[in-house]
PDB file of C-alpha atoms in Angstrom:
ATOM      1  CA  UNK A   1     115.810  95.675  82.315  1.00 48.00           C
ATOM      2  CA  UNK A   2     118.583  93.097  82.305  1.00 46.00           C
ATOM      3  CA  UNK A   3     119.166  91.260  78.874  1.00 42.00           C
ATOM      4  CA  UNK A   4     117.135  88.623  77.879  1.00 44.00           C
ATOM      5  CA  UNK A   5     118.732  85.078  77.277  1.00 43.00           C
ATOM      6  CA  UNK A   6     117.390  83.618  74.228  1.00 38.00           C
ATOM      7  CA  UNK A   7     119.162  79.941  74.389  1.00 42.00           C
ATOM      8  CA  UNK A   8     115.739  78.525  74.270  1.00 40.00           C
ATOM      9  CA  UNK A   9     113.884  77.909  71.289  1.00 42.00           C
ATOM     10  CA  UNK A  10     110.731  80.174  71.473  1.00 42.00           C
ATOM     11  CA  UNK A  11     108.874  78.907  68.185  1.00 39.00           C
ATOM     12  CA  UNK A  12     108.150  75.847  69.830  1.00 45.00           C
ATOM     13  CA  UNK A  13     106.982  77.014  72.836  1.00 46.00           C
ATOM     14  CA  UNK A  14     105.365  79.718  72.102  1.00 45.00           C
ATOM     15  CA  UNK A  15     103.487  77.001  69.666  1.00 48.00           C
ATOM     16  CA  UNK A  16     102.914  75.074  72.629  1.00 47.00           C
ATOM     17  CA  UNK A  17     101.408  77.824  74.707  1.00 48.00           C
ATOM     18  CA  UNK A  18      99.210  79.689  71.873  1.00 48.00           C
ATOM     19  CA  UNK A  19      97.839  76.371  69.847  1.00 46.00           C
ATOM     20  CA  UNK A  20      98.006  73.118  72.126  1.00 44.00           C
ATOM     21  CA  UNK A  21      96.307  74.619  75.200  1.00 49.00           C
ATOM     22  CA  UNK A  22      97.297  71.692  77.083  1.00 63.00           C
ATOM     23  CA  UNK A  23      96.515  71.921  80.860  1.00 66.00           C
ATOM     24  CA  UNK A  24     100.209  72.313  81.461  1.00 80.00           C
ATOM     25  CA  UNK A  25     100.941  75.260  79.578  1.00 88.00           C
ATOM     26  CA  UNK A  26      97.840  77.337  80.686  1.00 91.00           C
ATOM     27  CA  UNK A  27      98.422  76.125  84.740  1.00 92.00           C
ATOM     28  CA  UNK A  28     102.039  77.940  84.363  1.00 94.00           C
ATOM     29  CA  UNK A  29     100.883  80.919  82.575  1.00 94.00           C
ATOM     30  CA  UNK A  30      98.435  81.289  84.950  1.00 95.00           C
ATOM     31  CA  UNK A  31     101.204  80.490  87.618  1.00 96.00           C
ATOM     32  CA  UNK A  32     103.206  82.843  86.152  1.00 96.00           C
ATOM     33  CA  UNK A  33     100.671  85.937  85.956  1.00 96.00           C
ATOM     34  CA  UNK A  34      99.713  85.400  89.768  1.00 96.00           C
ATOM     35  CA  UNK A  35     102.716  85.678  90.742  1.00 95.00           C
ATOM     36  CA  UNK A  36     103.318  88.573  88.299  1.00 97.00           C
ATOM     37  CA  UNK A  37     100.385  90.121  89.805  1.00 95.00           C
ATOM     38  CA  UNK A  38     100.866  89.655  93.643  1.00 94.00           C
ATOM     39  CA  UNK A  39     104.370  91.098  93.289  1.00 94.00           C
ATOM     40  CA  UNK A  40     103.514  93.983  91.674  1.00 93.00           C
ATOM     41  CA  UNK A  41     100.889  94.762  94.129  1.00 89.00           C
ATOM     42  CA  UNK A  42     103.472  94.075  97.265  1.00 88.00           C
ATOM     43  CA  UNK A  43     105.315  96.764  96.073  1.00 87.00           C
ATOM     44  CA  UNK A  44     102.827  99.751  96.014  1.00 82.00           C
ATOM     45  CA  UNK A  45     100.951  99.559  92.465  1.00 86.00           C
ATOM     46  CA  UNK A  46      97.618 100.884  92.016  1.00 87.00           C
ATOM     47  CA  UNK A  47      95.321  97.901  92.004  1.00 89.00           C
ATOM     48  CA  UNK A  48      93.956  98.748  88.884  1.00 90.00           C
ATOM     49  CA  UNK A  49      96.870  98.795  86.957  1.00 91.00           C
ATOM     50  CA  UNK A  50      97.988  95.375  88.390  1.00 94.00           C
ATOM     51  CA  UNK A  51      94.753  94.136  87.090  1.00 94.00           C
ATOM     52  CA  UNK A  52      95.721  95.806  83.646  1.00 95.00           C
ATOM     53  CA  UNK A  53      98.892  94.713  83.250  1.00 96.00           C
ATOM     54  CA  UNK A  54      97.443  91.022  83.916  1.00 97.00           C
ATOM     55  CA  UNK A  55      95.109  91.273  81.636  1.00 96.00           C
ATOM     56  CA  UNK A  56      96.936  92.378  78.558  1.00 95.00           C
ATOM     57  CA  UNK A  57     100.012  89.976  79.411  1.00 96.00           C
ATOM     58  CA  UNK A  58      97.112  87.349  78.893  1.00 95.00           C
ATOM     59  CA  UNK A  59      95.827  88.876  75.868  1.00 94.00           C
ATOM     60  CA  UNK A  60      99.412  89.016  74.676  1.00 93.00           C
ATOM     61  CA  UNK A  61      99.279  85.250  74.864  1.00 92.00           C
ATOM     62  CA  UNK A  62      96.149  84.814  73.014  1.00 90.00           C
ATOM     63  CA  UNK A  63      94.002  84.397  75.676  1.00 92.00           C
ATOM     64  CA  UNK A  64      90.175  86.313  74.799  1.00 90.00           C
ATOM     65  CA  UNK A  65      89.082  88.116  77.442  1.00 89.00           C
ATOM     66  CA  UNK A  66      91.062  87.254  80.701  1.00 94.00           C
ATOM     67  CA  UNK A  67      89.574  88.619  83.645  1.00 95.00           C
ATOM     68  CA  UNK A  68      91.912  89.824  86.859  1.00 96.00           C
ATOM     69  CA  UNK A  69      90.632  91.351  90.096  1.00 94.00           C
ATOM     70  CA  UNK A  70      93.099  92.400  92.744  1.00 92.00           C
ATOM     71  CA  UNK A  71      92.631  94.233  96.151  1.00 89.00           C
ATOM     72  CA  UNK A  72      95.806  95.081  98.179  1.00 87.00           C
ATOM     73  CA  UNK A  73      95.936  91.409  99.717  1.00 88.00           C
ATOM     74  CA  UNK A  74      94.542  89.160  97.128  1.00 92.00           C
ATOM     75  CA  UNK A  75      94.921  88.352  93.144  1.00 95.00           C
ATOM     76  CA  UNK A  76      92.603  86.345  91.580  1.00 96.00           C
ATOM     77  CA  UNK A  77      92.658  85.418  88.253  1.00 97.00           C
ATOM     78  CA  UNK A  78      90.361  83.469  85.433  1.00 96.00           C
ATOM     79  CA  UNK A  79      90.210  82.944  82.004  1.00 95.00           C
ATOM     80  CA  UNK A  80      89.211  80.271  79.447  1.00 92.00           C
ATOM     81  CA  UNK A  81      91.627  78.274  77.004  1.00 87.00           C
ATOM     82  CA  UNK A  82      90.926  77.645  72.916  1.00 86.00           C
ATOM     83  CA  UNK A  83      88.981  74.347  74.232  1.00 85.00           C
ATOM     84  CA  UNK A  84      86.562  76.740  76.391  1.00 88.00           C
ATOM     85  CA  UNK A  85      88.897  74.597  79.435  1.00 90.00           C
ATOM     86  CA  UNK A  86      87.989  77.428  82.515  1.00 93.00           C
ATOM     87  CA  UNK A  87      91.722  78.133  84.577  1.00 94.00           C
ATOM     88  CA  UNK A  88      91.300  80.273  87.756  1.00 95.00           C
ATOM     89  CA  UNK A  89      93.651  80.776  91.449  1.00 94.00           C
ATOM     90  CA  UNK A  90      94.033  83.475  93.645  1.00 94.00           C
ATOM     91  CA  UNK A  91      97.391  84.357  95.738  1.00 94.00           C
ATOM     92  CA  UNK A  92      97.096  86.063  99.182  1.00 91.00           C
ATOM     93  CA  UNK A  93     100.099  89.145  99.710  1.00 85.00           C
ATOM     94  CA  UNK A  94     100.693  88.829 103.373  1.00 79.00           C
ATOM     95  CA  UNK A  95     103.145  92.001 103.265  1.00 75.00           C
ATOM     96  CA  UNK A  96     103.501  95.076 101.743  1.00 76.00           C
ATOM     97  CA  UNK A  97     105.926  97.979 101.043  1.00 76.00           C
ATOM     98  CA  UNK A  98     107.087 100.331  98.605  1.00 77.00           C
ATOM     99  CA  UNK A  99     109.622  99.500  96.096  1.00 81.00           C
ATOM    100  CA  UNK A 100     109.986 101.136  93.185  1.00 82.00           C
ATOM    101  CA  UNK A 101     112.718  99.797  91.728  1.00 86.00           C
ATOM    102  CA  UNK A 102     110.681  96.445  91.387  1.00 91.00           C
ATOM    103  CA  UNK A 103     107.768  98.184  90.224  1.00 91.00           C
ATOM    104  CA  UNK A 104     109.493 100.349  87.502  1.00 92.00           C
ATOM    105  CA  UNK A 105     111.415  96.669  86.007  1.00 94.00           C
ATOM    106  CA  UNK A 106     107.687  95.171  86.730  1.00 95.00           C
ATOM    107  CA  UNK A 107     106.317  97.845  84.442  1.00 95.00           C
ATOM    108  CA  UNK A 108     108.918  97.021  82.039  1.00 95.00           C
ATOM    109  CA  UNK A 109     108.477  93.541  81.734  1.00 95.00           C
ATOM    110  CA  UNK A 110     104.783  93.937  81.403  1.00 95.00           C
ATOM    111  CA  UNK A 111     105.712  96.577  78.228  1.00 94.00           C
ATOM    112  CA  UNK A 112     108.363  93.957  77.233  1.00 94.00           C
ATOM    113  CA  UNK A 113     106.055  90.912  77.335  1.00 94.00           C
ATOM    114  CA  UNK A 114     102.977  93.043  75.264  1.00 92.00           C
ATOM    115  CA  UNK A 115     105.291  94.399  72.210  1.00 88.00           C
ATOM    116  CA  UNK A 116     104.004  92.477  69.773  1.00 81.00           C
ATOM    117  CA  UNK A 117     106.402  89.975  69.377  1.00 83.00           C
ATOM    118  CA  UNK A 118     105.130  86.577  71.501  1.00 80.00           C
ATOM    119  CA  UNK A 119     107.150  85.903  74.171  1.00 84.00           C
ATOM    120  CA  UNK A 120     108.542  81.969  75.545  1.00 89.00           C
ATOM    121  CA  UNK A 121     107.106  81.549  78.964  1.00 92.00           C
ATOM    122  CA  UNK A 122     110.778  80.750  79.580  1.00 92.00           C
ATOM    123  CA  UNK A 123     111.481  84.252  79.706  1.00 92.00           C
ATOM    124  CA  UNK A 124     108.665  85.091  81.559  1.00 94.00           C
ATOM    125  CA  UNK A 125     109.626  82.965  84.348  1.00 94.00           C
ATOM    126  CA  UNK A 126     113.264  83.971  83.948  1.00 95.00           C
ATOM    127  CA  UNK A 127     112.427  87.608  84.253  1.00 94.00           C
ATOM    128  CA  UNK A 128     110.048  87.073  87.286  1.00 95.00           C
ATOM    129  CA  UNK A 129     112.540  85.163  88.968  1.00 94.00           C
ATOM    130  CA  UNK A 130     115.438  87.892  88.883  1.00 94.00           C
ATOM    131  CA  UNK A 131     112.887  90.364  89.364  1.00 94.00           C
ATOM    132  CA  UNK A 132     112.138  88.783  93.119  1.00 90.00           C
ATOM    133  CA  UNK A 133     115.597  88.597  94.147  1.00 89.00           C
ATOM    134  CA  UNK A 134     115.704  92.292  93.942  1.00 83.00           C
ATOM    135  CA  UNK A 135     116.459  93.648  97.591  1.00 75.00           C
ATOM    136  CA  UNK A 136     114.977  96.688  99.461  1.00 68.00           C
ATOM    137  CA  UNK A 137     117.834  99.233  99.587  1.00 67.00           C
ATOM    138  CA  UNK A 138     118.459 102.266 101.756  1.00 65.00           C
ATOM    139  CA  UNK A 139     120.525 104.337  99.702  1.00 68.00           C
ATOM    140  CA  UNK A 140     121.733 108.148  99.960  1.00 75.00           C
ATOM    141  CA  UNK A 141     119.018 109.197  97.908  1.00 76.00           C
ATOM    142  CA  UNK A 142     116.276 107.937 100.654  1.00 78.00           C
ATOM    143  CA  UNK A 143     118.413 109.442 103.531  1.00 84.00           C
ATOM    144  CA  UNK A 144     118.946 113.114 101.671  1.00 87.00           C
ATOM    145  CA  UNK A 145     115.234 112.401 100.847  1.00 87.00           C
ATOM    146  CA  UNK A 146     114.375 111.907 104.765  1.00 88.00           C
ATOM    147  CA  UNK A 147     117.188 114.779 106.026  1.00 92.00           C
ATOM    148  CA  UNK A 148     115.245 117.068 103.047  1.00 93.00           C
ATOM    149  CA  UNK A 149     111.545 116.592 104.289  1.00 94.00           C
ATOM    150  CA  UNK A 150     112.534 117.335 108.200  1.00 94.00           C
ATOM    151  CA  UNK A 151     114.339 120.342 107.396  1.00 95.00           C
ATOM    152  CA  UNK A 152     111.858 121.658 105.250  1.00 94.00           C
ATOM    153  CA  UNK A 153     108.726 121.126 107.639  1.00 95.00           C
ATOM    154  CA  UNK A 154     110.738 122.407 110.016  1.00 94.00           C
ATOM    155  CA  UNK A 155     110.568 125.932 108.042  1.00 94.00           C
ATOM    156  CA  UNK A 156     106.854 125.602 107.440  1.00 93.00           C
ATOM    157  CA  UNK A 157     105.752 124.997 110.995  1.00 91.00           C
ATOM    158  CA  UNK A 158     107.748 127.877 112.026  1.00 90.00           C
ATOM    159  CA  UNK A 159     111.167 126.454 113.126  1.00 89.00           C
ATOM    160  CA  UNK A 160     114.501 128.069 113.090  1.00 91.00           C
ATOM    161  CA  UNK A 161     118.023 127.197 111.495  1.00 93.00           C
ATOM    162  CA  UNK A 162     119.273 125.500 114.904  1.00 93.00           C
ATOM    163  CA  UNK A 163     115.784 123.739 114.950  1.00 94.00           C
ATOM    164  CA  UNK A 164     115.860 122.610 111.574  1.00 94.00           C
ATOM    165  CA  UNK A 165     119.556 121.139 112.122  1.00 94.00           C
ATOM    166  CA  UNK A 166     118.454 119.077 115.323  1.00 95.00           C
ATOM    167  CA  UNK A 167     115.154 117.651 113.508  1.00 95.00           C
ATOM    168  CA  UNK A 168     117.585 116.252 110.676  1.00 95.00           C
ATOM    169  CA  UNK A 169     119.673 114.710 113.215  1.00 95.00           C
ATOM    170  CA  UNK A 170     116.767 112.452 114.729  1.00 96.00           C
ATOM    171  CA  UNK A 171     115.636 112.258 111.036  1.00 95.00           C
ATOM    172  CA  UNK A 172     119.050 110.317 110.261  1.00 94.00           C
ATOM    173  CA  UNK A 173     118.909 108.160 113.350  1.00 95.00           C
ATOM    174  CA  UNK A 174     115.045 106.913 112.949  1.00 95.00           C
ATOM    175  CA  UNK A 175     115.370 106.404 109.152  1.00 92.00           C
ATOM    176  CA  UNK A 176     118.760 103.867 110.650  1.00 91.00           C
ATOM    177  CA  UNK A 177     116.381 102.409 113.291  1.00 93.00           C
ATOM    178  CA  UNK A 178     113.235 102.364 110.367  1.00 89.00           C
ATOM    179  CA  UNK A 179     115.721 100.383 107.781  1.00 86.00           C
ATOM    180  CA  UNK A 180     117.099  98.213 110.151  1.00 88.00           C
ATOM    181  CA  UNK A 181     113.377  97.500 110.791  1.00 89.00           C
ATOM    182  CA  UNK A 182     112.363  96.969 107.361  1.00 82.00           C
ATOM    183  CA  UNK A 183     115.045  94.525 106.508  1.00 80.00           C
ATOM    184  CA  UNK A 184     114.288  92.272 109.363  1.00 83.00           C
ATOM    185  CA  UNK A 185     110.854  92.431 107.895  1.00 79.00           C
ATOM    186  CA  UNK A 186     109.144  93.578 111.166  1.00 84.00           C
ATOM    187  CA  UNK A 187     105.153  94.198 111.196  1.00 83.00           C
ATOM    188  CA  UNK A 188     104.981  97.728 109.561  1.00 83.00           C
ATOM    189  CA  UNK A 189     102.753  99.131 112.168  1.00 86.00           C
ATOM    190  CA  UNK A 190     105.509  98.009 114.777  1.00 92.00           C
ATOM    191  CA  UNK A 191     107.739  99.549 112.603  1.00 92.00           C
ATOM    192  CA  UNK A 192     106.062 102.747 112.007  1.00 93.00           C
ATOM    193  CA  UNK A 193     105.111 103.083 115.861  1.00 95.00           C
ATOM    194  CA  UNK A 194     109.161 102.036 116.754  1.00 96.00           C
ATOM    195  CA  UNK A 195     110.541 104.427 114.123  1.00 95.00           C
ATOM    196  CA  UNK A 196     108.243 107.543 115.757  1.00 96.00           C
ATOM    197  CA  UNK A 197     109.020 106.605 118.890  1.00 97.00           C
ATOM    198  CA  UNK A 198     112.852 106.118 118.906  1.00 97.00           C
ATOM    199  CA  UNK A 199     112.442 109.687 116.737  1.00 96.00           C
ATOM    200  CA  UNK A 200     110.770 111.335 119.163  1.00 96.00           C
ATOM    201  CA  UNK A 201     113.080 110.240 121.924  1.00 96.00           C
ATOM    202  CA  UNK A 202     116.218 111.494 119.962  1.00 96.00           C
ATOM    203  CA  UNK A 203     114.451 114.635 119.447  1.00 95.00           C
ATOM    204  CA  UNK A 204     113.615 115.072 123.467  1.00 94.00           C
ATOM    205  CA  UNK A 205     117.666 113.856 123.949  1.00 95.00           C
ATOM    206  CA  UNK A 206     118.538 116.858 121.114  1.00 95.00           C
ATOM    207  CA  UNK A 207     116.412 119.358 123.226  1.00 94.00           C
ATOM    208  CA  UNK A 208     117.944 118.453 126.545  1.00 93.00           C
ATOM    209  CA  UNK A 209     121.673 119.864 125.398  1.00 92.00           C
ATOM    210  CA  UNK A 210     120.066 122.765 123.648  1.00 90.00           C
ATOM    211  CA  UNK A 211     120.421 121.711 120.094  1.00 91.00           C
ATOM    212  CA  UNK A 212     116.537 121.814 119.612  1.00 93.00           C
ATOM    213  CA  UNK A 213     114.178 124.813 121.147  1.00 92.00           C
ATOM    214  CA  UNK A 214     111.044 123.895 120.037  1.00 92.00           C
ATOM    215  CA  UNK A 215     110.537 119.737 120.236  1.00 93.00           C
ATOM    216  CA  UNK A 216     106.810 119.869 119.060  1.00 92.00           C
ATOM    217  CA  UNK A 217     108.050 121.635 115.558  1.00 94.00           C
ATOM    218  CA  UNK A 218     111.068 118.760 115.470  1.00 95.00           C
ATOM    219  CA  UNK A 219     108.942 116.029 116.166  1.00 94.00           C
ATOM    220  CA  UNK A 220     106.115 116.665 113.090  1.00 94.00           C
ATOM    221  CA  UNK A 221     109.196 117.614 110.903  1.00 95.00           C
ATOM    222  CA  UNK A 222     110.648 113.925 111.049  1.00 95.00           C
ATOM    223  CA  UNK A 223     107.180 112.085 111.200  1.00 94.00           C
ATOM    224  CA  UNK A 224     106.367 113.620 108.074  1.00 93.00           C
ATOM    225  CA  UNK A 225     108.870 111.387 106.690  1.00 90.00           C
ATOM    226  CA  UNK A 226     107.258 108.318 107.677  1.00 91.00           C
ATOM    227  CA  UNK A 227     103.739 109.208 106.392  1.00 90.00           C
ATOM    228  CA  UNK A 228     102.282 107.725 103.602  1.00 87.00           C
ATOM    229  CA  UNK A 229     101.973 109.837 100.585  1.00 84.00           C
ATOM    230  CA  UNK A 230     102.111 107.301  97.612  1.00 82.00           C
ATOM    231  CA  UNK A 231      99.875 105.103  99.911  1.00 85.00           C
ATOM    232  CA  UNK A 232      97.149 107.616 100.574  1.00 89.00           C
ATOM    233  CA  UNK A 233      96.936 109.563  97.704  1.00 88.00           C
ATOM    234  CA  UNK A 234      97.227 105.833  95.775  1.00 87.00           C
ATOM    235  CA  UNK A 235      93.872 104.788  97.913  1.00 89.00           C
ATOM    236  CA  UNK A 236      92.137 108.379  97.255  1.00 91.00           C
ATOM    237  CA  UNK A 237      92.352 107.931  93.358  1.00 88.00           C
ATOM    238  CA  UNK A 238      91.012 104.937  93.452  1.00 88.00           C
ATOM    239  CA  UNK A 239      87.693 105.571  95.693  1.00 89.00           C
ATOM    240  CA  UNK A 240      87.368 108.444  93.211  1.00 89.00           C
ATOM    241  CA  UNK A 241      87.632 105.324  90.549  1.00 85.00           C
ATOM    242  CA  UNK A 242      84.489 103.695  91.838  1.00 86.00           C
ATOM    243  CA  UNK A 243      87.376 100.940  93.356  1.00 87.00           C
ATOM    244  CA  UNK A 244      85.926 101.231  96.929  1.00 88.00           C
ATOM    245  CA  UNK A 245      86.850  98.053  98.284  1.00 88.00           C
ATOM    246  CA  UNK A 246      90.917  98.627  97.503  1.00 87.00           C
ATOM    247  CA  UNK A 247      90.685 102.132  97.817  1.00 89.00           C
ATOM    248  CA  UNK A 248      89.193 101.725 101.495  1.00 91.00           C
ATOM    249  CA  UNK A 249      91.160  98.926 102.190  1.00 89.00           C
ATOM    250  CA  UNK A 250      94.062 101.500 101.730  1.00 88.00           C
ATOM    251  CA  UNK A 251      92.563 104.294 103.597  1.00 92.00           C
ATOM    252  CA  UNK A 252      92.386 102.230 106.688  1.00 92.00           C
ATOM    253  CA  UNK A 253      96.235 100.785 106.141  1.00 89.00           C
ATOM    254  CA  UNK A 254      96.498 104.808 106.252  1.00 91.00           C
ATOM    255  CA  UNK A 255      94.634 105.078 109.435  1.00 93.00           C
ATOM    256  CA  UNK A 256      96.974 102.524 111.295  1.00 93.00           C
ATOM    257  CA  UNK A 257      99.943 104.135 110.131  1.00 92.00           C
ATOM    258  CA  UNK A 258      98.576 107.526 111.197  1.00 93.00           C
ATOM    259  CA  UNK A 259      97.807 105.665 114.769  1.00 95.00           C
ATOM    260  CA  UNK A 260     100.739 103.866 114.826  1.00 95.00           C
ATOM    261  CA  UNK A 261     103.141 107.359 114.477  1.00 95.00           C
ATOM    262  CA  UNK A 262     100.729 109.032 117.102  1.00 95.00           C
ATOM    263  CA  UNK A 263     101.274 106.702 119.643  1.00 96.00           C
ATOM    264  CA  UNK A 264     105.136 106.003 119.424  1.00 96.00           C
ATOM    265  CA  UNK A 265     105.235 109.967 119.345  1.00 95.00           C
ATOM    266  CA  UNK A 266     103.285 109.927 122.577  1.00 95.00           C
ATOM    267  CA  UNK A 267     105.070 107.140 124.396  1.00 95.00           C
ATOM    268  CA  UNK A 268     108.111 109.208 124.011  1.00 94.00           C
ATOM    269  CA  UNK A 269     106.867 112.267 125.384  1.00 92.00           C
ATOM    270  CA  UNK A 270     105.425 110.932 128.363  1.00 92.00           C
ATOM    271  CA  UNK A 271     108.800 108.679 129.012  1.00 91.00           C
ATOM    272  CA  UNK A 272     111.340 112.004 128.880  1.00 86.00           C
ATOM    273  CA  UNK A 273     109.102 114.816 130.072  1.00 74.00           C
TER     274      UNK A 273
END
């Protein structure tokens, strides 16, 4: 995490936060852990640790027993003040993705913010701020990542060296066409059903000048790149959690995807064939 300035003075406003419990103070803390909360949910945390990390953030700041709830769209948030004063929102996420860059410096405000040592909502706000201007970035590790996972289900569904080569090719051009995608900020089930189907075009292309032989091993070699692990196994631990209605919610963002990746598959093959 980046340094922390300290030109502020924290004694008195950590004084001002813990002890005065003017309506102020608790309306930005609140502030601040919704939007806390809603970010780290955007970007692929399990619901129930968002709603942990909120809650001992608040305790961190003397607040008794805060309460958080959080599905994958909403965060809602209450808890009562020294004066027994009652402070509750909610923030809708209209988007979501995976980023874990954001989620790892998330996680390490949230262990920075519950050391002990009481933090100036200054910082807080600081650190959330820089936090959020963090970009999505497609960097060599995603694309060897991508390249990796076609030529290896290539192997396991029964594909050859020549095969395997091919289905990394139209790997590399979707995950272009699927970043290009994600930084314009396009619906994700366009993007998924796009990505699969520009995939699966390159893929009948590669087979018509011989560089692929078998097009059905290609094509579930580079979809497998665009399914969603974190997302489903994420959604699977927490129905097993008793947290059915994030945990379903999940499983059916799992379903669309799955839809989404069959269909742009399909459109291709019935285009070229």
């Amino acid at each position: 995490m980046a340094k922390i300035n300290f030109d502020i003075n924290p004694v008195n406003e950590i004084n001002h936060v813990m002890h005065d419990s003017d309506s102020g103070s608790m309306s930005k803390l609140l502030d601040l852990c919704l939007r806390f909360g809603s970010l780290m949910n955007s970007v692929g945390s399990e619901s129930a640790r968002t709603e942990d990390s909120i809650e001992r953030i608040l305790a961190a700041y003397g607040i008794d027993s805060p309460s958080a709830f959080c599905i994958p769209t909403i965060v809602i948030i209450s808890f009562k003040d020294e004066d027994g004063n009652i402070y509750t929102s909610s923030r809708r996420m209209r988007s979501q993705s995976s980023n874990f860059t954001k989620l790892d410096e998330l996680n390490s405000l949230s262990r920075y913010l519950c050391d002990g040592e009481l933090k100036t909502l200054s910082i807080f706000e600081s650190e959330l701020d820089r936090i959020e201007e963090i970009e999505y970035n497609f960097n060599m590790n995603n694309l060897i990542g991508t390249l990796l996972v076609a030529f290896g289900f290539n192997f396991i569904f029964g594909g050859d060296l020549r095969n395997a080569i091919g289905a990394m090719l139209a790997a590399f051009l979707m995950a272009l066409i699927n970043n290009f995608l994600t930084n314009a900020q396009v619906n994700s089930t366009f993007n998924n059903l796009a990505s699969s189907f520009f995939g699966n075009v390159f893929v009948e292309l590669f087979a018509m000048i011989g560089l692929i032989n078998n097009t059905g091993t290609a094509s579930i070699s580079i979809i497998m790149g665009l399914v969603p692990g974190m997302l489903l196994t994420t959604s699977i631990r927490e129905v097993f959690s008793k947290d059915y209605t994030s945990g379903l919610n999940k499983l059916v963002e799992c379903l669309f995807i799955a839809i989404s990746l069959a269909v742009g598959a399909a459109l291709a093959i019935v285009l070229l064939r």
